Amino acid sequence: QVQLVESGGGLVQAGGSLTLSCAASGSILSIDAMGWYRRAPGKQRELVAAITGSGTTTYGGSVKGRFTISRDNAKNTVYLQMNSLKPEDTAVYYCNADPTGLGYYVWGQEIQVTVSS
């Protein structure tokens, strides 16, 4: 069984920064893609950023240039560095991971990020 544990959310003022972490544990050989999604109040869940096992990154349009996704394969951990935060970044954030050979994505618990104006 694979579990994802997220940390690093909270309340920050507009223009500030936060770093989210998501650590995978359990029966893991390796992890292919890892990513972050978010769901703002009244909106659908959207991709924030994703990173492949080889380090190729993809970003949602609203966060390009402000957020950076990275990963530490030795620790099975993915990070999301969020800079220049805006009130519209307020949402619950989720990480997910595609463990090699598992056949499906695993999701972490939601973590709240609130940006005050």
Short mmCIF file of N, CA and C in Angstrom, two decimals:
data_model
loop_
_atom_site.label_atom_id
_atom_site.label_comp_id
_atom_site.label_asym_id
_atom_site.label_seq_id
_atom_site.Cartn_x
_atom_site.Cartn_y
_atom_site.Cartn_z
N GLN A 1 0.85 -1.19 0.00
CA GLN A 1 0.00 0.00 0.00
C GLN A 1 0.88 1.23 0.00
N VAL A 2 0.49 2.22 -0.81
CA VAL A 2 1.25 3.46 -0.93
C VAL A 2 0.43 4.59 -0.33
N GLN A 3 1.07 5.40 0.47
CA GLN A 3 0.41 6.55 1.07
C GLN A 3 1.18 7.82 0.76
N LEU A 4 0.45 8.92 0.62
CA LEU A 4 1.06 10.22 0.41
C LEU A 4 0.69 11.12 1.58
N VAL A 5 1.69 11.77 2.15
CA VAL A 5 1.46 12.67 3.27
C VAL A 5 1.96 14.06 2.88
N GLU A 6 1.05 15.02 2.94
CA GLU A 6 1.35 16.38 2.54
C GLU A 6 1.62 17.25 3.76
N SER A 7 2.39 18.28 3.55
CA SER A 7 2.65 19.25 4.62
C SER A 7 3.01 20.59 4.00
N GLY A 8 2.91 21.64 4.81
CA GLY A 8 3.39 22.95 4.38
C GLY A 8 2.33 23.97 4.06
N GLY A 9 1.06 23.60 4.13
CA GLY A 9 0.01 24.58 3.84
C GLY A 9 -0.15 25.59 4.94
N GLY A 10 -1.09 26.51 4.76
CA GLY A 10 -1.34 27.50 5.78
C GLY A 10 -1.85 28.79 5.22
N LEU A 11 -1.71 29.85 6.04
CA LEU A 11 -2.19 31.18 5.70
C LEU A 11 -0.99 32.07 5.40
N VAL A 12 -1.07 32.81 4.32
CA VAL A 12 0.01 33.71 3.93
C VAL A 12 -0.60 34.96 3.30
N GLN A 13 0.10 36.07 3.41
CA GLN A 13 -0.37 37.29 2.77
C GLN A 13 -0.04 37.28 1.29
N ALA A 14 -0.81 38.01 0.53
CA ALA A 14 -0.55 38.14 -0.90
C ALA A 14 0.89 38.62 -1.13
N GLY A 15 1.53 38.01 -2.10
CA GLY A 15 2.92 38.32 -2.38
C GLY A 15 3.90 37.43 -1.65
N GLY A 16 3.41 36.68 -0.70
CA GLY A 16 4.27 35.80 0.08
C GLY A 16 4.53 34.47 -0.60
N SER A 17 5.19 33.59 0.15
CA SER A 17 5.59 32.30 -0.39
C SER A 17 5.24 31.17 0.57
N LEU A 18 5.02 30.02 0.02
CA LEU A 18 4.83 28.79 0.78
C LEU A 18 5.46 27.65 -0.01
N THR A 19 5.87 26.62 0.71
CA THR A 19 6.35 25.42 0.06
C THR A 19 5.55 24.22 0.57
N LEU A 20 4.96 23.51 -0.34
CA LEU A 20 4.24 22.29 -0.01
C LEU A 20 5.16 21.09 -0.26
N SER A 21 5.03 20.09 0.58
CA SER A 21 5.77 18.84 0.42
C SER A 21 4.80 17.68 0.41
N CYS A 22 5.14 16.65 -0.31
CA CYS A 22 4.31 15.45 -0.36
C CYS A 22 5.24 14.25 -0.40
N ALA A 23 5.22 13.47 0.67
CA ALA A 23 6.11 12.33 0.78
C ALA A 23 5.34 11.02 0.61
N ALA A 24 5.85 10.16 -0.22
CA ALA A 24 5.23 8.86 -0.45
C ALA A 24 5.92 7.80 0.40
N SER A 25 5.12 6.90 0.92
CA SER A 25 5.66 5.81 1.72
C SER A 25 4.90 4.53 1.40
N GLY A 26 5.50 3.40 1.77
CA GLY A 26 4.86 2.12 1.52
C GLY A 26 5.68 1.28 0.58
N SER A 27 5.01 0.38 -0.11
CA SER A 27 5.68 -0.54 -1.02
C SER A 27 5.95 0.15 -2.35
N ILE A 28 7.08 0.83 -2.41
CA ILE A 28 7.40 1.64 -3.59
C ILE A 28 8.71 1.17 -4.20
N LEU A 29 8.66 0.81 -5.47
CA LEU A 29 9.89 0.55 -6.19
C LEU A 29 10.45 1.86 -6.71
N SER A 30 9.61 2.62 -7.34
CA SER A 30 9.93 3.95 -7.83
C SER A 30 8.62 4.62 -8.16
N ILE A 31 8.68 5.91 -8.45
CA ILE A 31 7.48 6.67 -8.78
C ILE A 31 7.69 7.36 -10.12
N ASP A 32 6.75 7.18 -11.01
CA ASP A 32 6.82 7.85 -12.29
C ASP A 32 6.38 9.30 -12.10
N ALA A 33 5.25 9.69 -12.62
CA ALA A 33 4.83 11.09 -12.50
C ALA A 33 4.34 11.41 -11.09
N MET A 34 4.56 12.64 -10.69
CA MET A 34 4.01 13.18 -9.44
C MET A 34 3.46 14.55 -9.78
N GLY A 35 2.45 14.96 -9.03
CA GLY A 35 1.87 16.26 -9.37
C GLY A 35 1.08 16.87 -8.24
N TRP A 36 0.70 18.10 -8.48
CA TRP A 36 -0.13 18.86 -7.54
C TRP A 36 -1.37 19.36 -8.28
N TYR A 37 -2.50 19.25 -7.63
CA TYR A 37 -3.77 19.76 -8.12
C TYR A 37 -4.36 20.66 -7.04
N ARG A 38 -5.34 21.45 -7.43
CA ARG A 38 -6.02 22.26 -6.43
C ARG A 38 -7.48 22.44 -6.81
N ARG A 39 -8.29 22.73 -5.81
CA ARG A 39 -9.70 23.01 -6.05
C ARG A 39 -10.05 24.24 -5.22
N ALA A 40 -10.36 25.31 -5.92
CA ALA A 40 -10.77 26.55 -5.27
C ALA A 40 -12.27 26.49 -4.99
N PRO A 41 -12.75 27.27 -4.03
CA PRO A 41 -14.19 27.25 -3.71
C PRO A 41 -15.03 27.54 -4.95
N GLY A 42 -15.99 26.68 -5.22
CA GLY A 42 -16.88 26.89 -6.34
C GLY A 42 -16.31 26.55 -7.70
N LYS A 43 -15.10 26.00 -7.73
CA LYS A 43 -14.46 25.68 -9.00
C LYS A 43 -14.10 24.20 -9.07
N GLN A 44 -13.80 23.75 -10.28
CA GLN A 44 -13.38 22.37 -10.45
C GLN A 44 -11.90 22.22 -10.11
N ARG A 45 -11.53 20.99 -9.83
CA ARG A 45 -10.13 20.70 -9.58
C ARG A 45 -9.31 20.96 -10.83
N GLU A 46 -8.13 21.55 -10.66
CA GLU A 46 -7.28 21.85 -11.80
C GLU A 46 -5.84 21.44 -11.52
N LEU A 47 -5.12 21.16 -12.59
CA LEU A 47 -3.71 20.84 -12.47
C LEU A 47 -2.94 22.11 -12.09
N VAL A 48 -2.10 21.99 -11.10
CA VAL A 48 -1.18 23.07 -10.75
C VAL A 48 0.17 22.83 -11.42
N ALA A 49 0.73 21.66 -11.18
CA ALA A 49 2.03 21.32 -11.77
C ALA A 49 2.24 19.82 -11.69
N ALA A 50 3.03 19.31 -12.61
CA ALA A 50 3.36 17.89 -12.61
C ALA A 50 4.81 17.72 -13.03
N ILE A 51 5.38 16.60 -12.61
CA ILE A 51 6.78 16.33 -12.95
C ILE A 51 6.94 14.84 -13.19
N THR A 52 7.63 14.50 -14.27
CA THR A 52 7.85 13.09 -14.60
C THR A 52 9.04 12.55 -13.80
N GLY A 53 9.23 11.27 -13.90
CA GLY A 53 10.36 10.66 -13.21
C GLY A 53 11.70 11.18 -13.69
N SER A 54 11.77 11.64 -14.93
CA SER A 54 13.01 12.17 -15.48
C SER A 54 13.14 13.67 -15.29
N GLY A 55 12.12 14.30 -14.68
CA GLY A 55 12.22 15.71 -14.35
C GLY A 55 11.54 16.67 -15.29
N THR A 56 10.83 16.19 -16.28
CA THR A 56 10.09 17.08 -17.16
C THR A 56 8.88 17.65 -16.42
N THR A 57 8.71 18.96 -16.51
CA THR A 57 7.66 19.62 -15.75
C THR A 57 6.56 20.19 -16.65
N THR A 58 5.38 20.28 -16.08
CA THR A 58 4.22 20.90 -16.72
C THR A 58 3.54 21.77 -15.69
N TYR A 59 3.08 22.96 -16.11
CA TYR A 59 2.43 23.89 -15.19
C TYR A 59 1.09 24.34 -15.74
N GLY A 60 0.16 24.56 -14.79
CA GLY A 60 -1.07 25.20 -15.18
C GLY A 60 -0.79 26.65 -15.55
N GLY A 61 -1.61 27.19 -16.46
CA GLY A 61 -1.32 28.52 -16.97
C GLY A 61 -1.29 29.62 -15.94
N SER A 62 -2.11 29.50 -14.91
CA SER A 62 -2.21 30.58 -13.93
C SER A 62 -1.03 30.63 -12.96
N VAL A 63 -0.21 29.60 -12.94
CA VAL A 63 0.89 29.56 -11.97
C VAL A 63 2.27 29.62 -12.63
N LYS A 64 2.30 29.60 -13.94
CA LYS A 64 3.59 29.64 -14.63
C LYS A 64 4.38 30.87 -14.23
N GLY A 65 5.64 30.65 -13.94
CA GLY A 65 6.52 31.75 -13.55
C GLY A 65 6.48 32.08 -12.08
N ARG A 66 5.51 31.53 -11.35
CA ARG A 66 5.40 31.80 -9.91
C ARG A 66 5.64 30.55 -9.08
N PHE A 67 5.22 29.41 -9.58
CA PHE A 67 5.35 28.14 -8.84
C PHE A 67 6.42 27.28 -9.49
N THR A 68 7.09 26.49 -8.66
CA THR A 68 8.10 25.56 -9.15
C THR A 68 7.89 24.20 -8.51
N ILE A 69 7.77 23.19 -9.33
CA ILE A 69 7.65 21.83 -8.83
C ILE A 69 9.01 21.15 -8.92
N SER A 70 9.34 20.36 -7.92
CA SER A 70 10.59 19.60 -7.93
C SER A 70 10.37 18.31 -7.16
N ARG A 71 11.33 17.43 -7.26
CA ARG A 71 11.18 16.15 -6.56
C ARG A 71 12.54 15.64 -6.12
N ASP A 72 12.50 14.84 -5.06
CA ASP A 72 13.68 14.15 -4.56
C ASP A 72 13.36 12.67 -4.65
N ASN A 73 13.90 12.01 -5.66
CA ASN A 73 13.56 10.61 -5.88
C ASN A 73 14.05 9.71 -4.76
N ALA A 74 15.14 10.07 -4.14
CA ALA A 74 15.66 9.25 -3.03
C ALA A 74 14.71 9.26 -1.84
N LYS A 75 13.97 10.34 -1.71
CA LYS A 75 13.02 10.47 -0.60
C LYS A 75 11.57 10.25 -1.04
N ASN A 76 11.36 9.96 -2.32
CA ASN A 76 10.00 9.80 -2.87
C ASN A 76 9.12 10.97 -2.48
N THR A 77 9.66 12.16 -2.65
CA THR A 77 8.98 13.38 -2.22
C THR A 77 8.91 14.37 -3.36
N VAL A 78 7.76 15.02 -3.46
CA VAL A 78 7.59 16.09 -4.44
C VAL A 78 7.30 17.38 -3.69
N TYR A 79 7.83 18.47 -4.21
CA TYR A 79 7.69 19.78 -3.58
C TYR A 79 7.00 20.74 -4.53
N LEU A 80 6.34 21.73 -3.95
CA LEU A 80 5.76 22.81 -4.75
C LEU A 80 6.14 24.12 -4.06
N GLN A 81 7.07 24.83 -4.68
CA GLN A 81 7.47 26.14 -4.18
C GLN A 81 6.54 27.16 -4.81
N MET A 82 5.82 27.90 -3.97
CA MET A 82 4.83 28.86 -4.46
C MET A 82 5.27 30.26 -4.06
N ASN A 83 5.57 31.08 -5.04
CA ASN A 83 5.99 32.46 -4.81
C ASN A 83 4.97 33.42 -5.37
N SER A 84 5.06 34.66 -4.94
CA SER A 84 4.16 35.71 -5.43
C SER A 84 2.71 35.26 -5.36
N LEU A 85 2.34 34.72 -4.21
CA LEU A 85 1.00 34.17 -4.06
C LEU A 85 -0.06 35.25 -4.17
N LYS A 86 -1.19 34.86 -4.74
CA LYS A 86 -2.31 35.76 -4.95
C LYS A 86 -3.54 35.20 -4.23
N PRO A 87 -4.49 36.05 -3.89
CA PRO A 87 -5.71 35.54 -3.24
C PRO A 87 -6.39 34.45 -4.07
N GLU A 88 -6.29 34.52 -5.38
CA GLU A 88 -6.93 33.50 -6.21
C GLU A 88 -6.20 32.16 -6.18
N ASP A 89 -5.06 32.09 -5.51
CA ASP A 89 -4.40 30.80 -5.29
C ASP A 89 -4.99 30.06 -4.09
N THR A 90 -5.88 30.73 -3.37
CA THR A 90 -6.54 30.08 -2.23
C THR A 90 -7.32 28.87 -2.71
N ALA A 91 -7.04 27.72 -2.10
CA ALA A 91 -7.65 26.47 -2.54
C ALA A 91 -7.20 25.36 -1.60
N VAL A 92 -7.85 24.20 -1.76
CA VAL A 92 -7.28 23.00 -1.16
C VAL A 92 -6.39 22.36 -2.22
N TYR A 93 -5.23 21.97 -1.82
CA TYR A 93 -4.25 21.40 -2.73
C TYR A 93 -4.11 19.90 -2.45
N TYR A 94 -3.87 19.14 -3.52
CA TYR A 94 -3.70 17.70 -3.41
C TYR A 94 -2.45 17.30 -4.20
N CYS A 95 -1.73 16.34 -3.69
CA CYS A 95 -0.67 15.78 -4.52
C CYS A 95 -1.10 14.40 -4.99
N ASN A 96 -0.52 13.97 -6.08
CA ASN A 96 -0.74 12.60 -6.51
C ASN A 96 0.55 12.01 -7.05
N ALA A 97 0.56 10.70 -7.14
CA ALA A 97 1.76 10.00 -7.58
C ALA A 97 1.36 8.75 -8.34
N ASP A 98 2.20 8.38 -9.28
CA ASP A 98 1.99 7.21 -10.11
C ASP A 98 3.12 6.21 -9.81
N PRO A 99 2.94 5.40 -8.76
CA PRO A 99 4.00 4.44 -8.43
C PRO A 99 4.19 3.41 -9.54
N THR A 100 5.41 3.14 -9.86
CA THR A 100 5.72 2.21 -10.93
C THR A 100 5.10 0.84 -10.68
N GLY A 101 4.34 0.37 -11.67
CA GLY A 101 3.77 -0.96 -11.58
C GLY A 101 2.45 -1.05 -10.83
N LEU A 102 2.03 0.03 -10.17
CA LEU A 102 0.80 -0.04 -9.38
C LEU A 102 -0.43 -0.03 -10.29
N GLY A 103 -0.37 0.75 -11.36
CA GLY A 103 -1.49 0.76 -12.30
C GLY A 103 -2.51 1.86 -12.07
N TYR A 104 -2.34 2.63 -11.02
CA TYR A 104 -3.26 3.74 -10.80
C TYR A 104 -2.54 4.81 -9.96
N TYR A 105 -3.12 6.01 -9.99
CA TYR A 105 -2.56 7.11 -9.22
C TYR A 105 -3.03 7.03 -7.76
N VAL A 106 -2.17 7.43 -6.88
CA VAL A 106 -2.49 7.54 -5.46
C VAL A 106 -2.60 9.03 -5.13
N TRP A 107 -3.58 9.36 -4.29
CA TRP A 107 -3.81 10.76 -3.93
C TRP A 107 -3.53 10.98 -2.45
N GLY A 108 -3.00 12.17 -2.15
CA GLY A 108 -2.80 12.57 -0.78
C GLY A 108 -4.06 13.23 -0.23
N GLN A 109 -4.02 13.53 1.07
CA GLN A 109 -5.15 14.23 1.67
C GLN A 109 -5.10 15.69 1.26
N GLU A 110 -6.18 16.38 1.39
CA GLU A 110 -6.19 17.79 1.01
C GLU A 110 -5.42 18.61 2.02
N ILE A 111 -4.83 19.69 1.53
CA ILE A 111 -4.12 20.61 2.40
C ILE A 111 -4.54 22.02 2.00
N GLN A 112 -4.89 22.82 2.99
CA GLN A 112 -5.44 24.14 2.72
C GLN A 112 -4.34 25.18 2.55
N VAL A 113 -4.48 25.98 1.52
CA VAL A 113 -3.64 27.15 1.31
C VAL A 113 -4.57 28.35 1.20
N THR A 114 -4.35 29.34 2.07
CA THR A 114 -5.18 30.54 2.08
C THR A 114 -4.28 31.76 1.91
N VAL A 115 -4.58 32.57 0.91
CA VAL A 115 -3.81 33.77 0.64
C VAL A 115 -4.70 34.97 0.92
N SER A 116 -4.31 35.79 1.88
CA SER A 116 -5.11 36.95 2.24
C SER A 116 -4.65 38.18 1.44
N SER A 117 -5.59 39.04 1.15
CA SER A 117 -5.26 40.24 0.37
C SER A 117 -4.86 41.40 1.26
#
